[in-house]
Amino acid sequence: MCGIIARVGDGDAIRKLVSGLENLEYRGYDSAGVAVQNGSGISVYKRSGQVSELKDALVGSVPKGKVGIGHTRWSTHGPPTDENAHPHTSQTDEVAVVHNGIIENYAELKATLSEAGHEFTSDTDTEVIPHLFEYYLEDADDIESAFRRTVRDLEGSYAVAALVDGVHAIYAARQGSPLILGLDDDEYYLASDVPAFLDHTDDVVYLEDGDMVVVEPTGVTMTDLAGTRIDRDVEHVDWDPEEAGKGEYDHYMLKEIHTQPNALSNTIEGRIQDGEVRLESFPEGTFDDVEDVHLVACGTSYHAAMYCQQQLADAGIRAQAYRASEYVDANPGPVTEDTLVVAVTQSGETADTLGALRQAKEAGAQVVTVTNVVGSTAARTADEALFIRAGPEIGVAATKTFSSQAVTLSLLAIRLAEDVPGASPPDDVAALLDDVYDLPQHVDQVLKTSDARAVADSYMDSQSYFFIGRGLNNAVAKEGALKFKEITYEHAEGFASGELKHGPLALVTPDTPVFTLFDGAGDGKTLKNAEEAQARGAPIVAVASEDHAGVDVADDHLEIPDTHPVWAGLLANVQLQLVSYHAAQLLDRPIDKPRNLAKSVTVE
Ligand code: AGP
């Protein structure tokens, strides 16, 4: 977790560092800090709280310096206090460091350094890095080799950037946490993610695990940890900096909900030709030898994986969605070269998902990732990547990326059904593919006509919020509940509708609204399940098409356009996103940055 940035160039660094941190805040927002090199020592400014608080504190006393580092934190070791905020400094303040990741052997390193007389002032694992760097600087031939020795001693995951007093350079390295170099005409950036410097440059180098860089005003030196020079390709990213801003919306989440029609058009673009699915890296026959499919993912991405699992199973393919954090211990049965493992991850940096992906790769499986981020670790680690093309998502709550994941995975499911021996695509695949073209427009219709705000308002102060659905809509029900609890802090659960009567019904009262999702498949049974809850006093909100039988029974209705059952759940999901958003807004929650969470979870 955490976001880091570093900048080398002409002119003052501080403003650019702080604005970079604002664009990285989705990675953590417990505390923030910057350090600049200004010829008379390293000046460090840091505090607990959000970047805006750091920014306010800097007004009137902007420190000068052309070279600097910055950090926004999501706590792993030690609470979010001023002392635990980054940058951390060494014994004599000769070195300042920002770090994203976890140093697993920090206790050992701390003990050794303490014996050598180093005193520590924070609870963090990070603080050992500047101390160790300073320790090696004492007898090193040059700064670069002292930094290399430091990094080689670290076990765990890190993207780390360091300043040394009096030296106009940044020393940085990566292992297991993202680090991207941005190259402009007269300045360089290093950051955890591209939006941190997208206002200045869109030419980037995605550093690999084991890479180390020294960035000076005159250029960049890249080596591996043995000191051998390496080269990495410069890539051009085509994200629009505007896209990374909130625009006319109050929150990124609302903007991202409203940009789903566009995101979905991008997702689908060129992937259906002459009524057939065409996925760029997966021509016909790619999956001829696949015997079973494992989907691994976390949170919202797991719900998208469930959505896909159901479609694969319907096509006659042995498929299972696993929570990535459980996959390692799940004993998923034999994993062979005929097993296809699909790692679904918006960020491509989720540690649990990367762990599952690497395990599958080591076991010899074919590994594909379905991700949003082109240069992400998942994209570079998997054998092949299939991009969902949703554009940058900043709000911690995943919205547009769920829709784009579910569509991409549905297309992948059809591709697999055509290839995998013994499997077959749905009988009505032509109608299904026809209707996907209408999905962006249908989402737009939902956005323009939704009664979600009024519904959210009617059920404020409920004890708990239930979401139920069957088949594909079981995944959507779970996603609806995750979104609701994540940003409202109210209790919410998603259930397979048939499961209510096996236990959860005991919780149902007039104070537990039940959002019931109907998609035109198995709706009769779902309606019965809703009526069972209603008979116990629960208000029912039907998320269904206009003339659906469930609407007559329900207390409230959130309408979705008529479409193929495979896409109906995604329209229902948009209604649920809006319900969550409006409920959170009525409760005055910090919607884009819910407490205790971060956008990209790079710890296990
Ligand atoms: C969803 O709203 C969450 N913020 C979270 O569950 C997220 O989906 C999960 O952490 C996985 O992230 P990824 O898709 O980037 O791997």
JSON list of N, CA, C and O in Angstrom, two decimals, residues 80 279 360 429:
[
{"chain": "A", "resi": 80, "resn": "PRO", "atom": "N", "xyz": [-1.36, 5.70, 12.40]},
{"chain": "A", "resi": 80, "resn": "PRO", "atom": "CA", "xyz": [-1.12, 6.88, 11.56]},
{"chain": "A", "resi": 80, "resn": "PRO", "atom": "C", "xyz": [-0.80, 8.13, 12.38]},
{"chain": "A", "resi": 80, "resn": "PRO", "atom": "O", "xyz": [-1.67, 8.96, 12.60]},
{"chain": "A", "resi": 279, "resn": "LEU", "atom": "N", "xyz": [-10.72, -11.77, -29.37]},
{"chain": "A", "resi": 279, "resn": "LEU", "atom": "CA", "xyz": [-9.91, -11.21, -28.28]},
{"chain": "A", "resi": 279, "resn": "LEU", "atom": "C", "xyz": [-8.46, -11.22, -28.74]},
{"chain": "A", "resi": 279, "resn": "LEU", "atom": "O", "xyz": [-7.91, -12.29, -29.06]},
{"chain": "A", "resi": 360, "resn": "ALA", "atom": "N", "xyz": [0.36, -20.26, -9.26]},
{"chain": "A", "resi": 360, "resn": "ALA", "atom": "CA", "xyz": [-0.18, -21.01, -10.39]},
{"chain": "A", "resi": 360, "resn": "ALA", "atom": "C", "xyz": [0.88, -21.16, -11.48]},
{"chain": "A", "resi": 360, "resn": "ALA", "atom": "O", "xyz": [1.03, -22.21, -12.11]},
{"chain": "A", "resi": 429, "resn": "VAL", "atom": "N", "xyz": [-26.09, -17.35, -28.31]},
{"chain": "A", "resi": 429, "resn": "VAL", "atom": "CA", "xyz": [-24.91, -16.49, -28.25]},
{"chain": "A", "resi": 429, "resn": "VAL", "atom": "C", "xyz": [-25.03, -15.28, -29.18]},
{"chain": "A", "resi": 429, "resn": "VAL", "atom": "O", "xyz": [-24.56, -14.18, -28.85]}
]
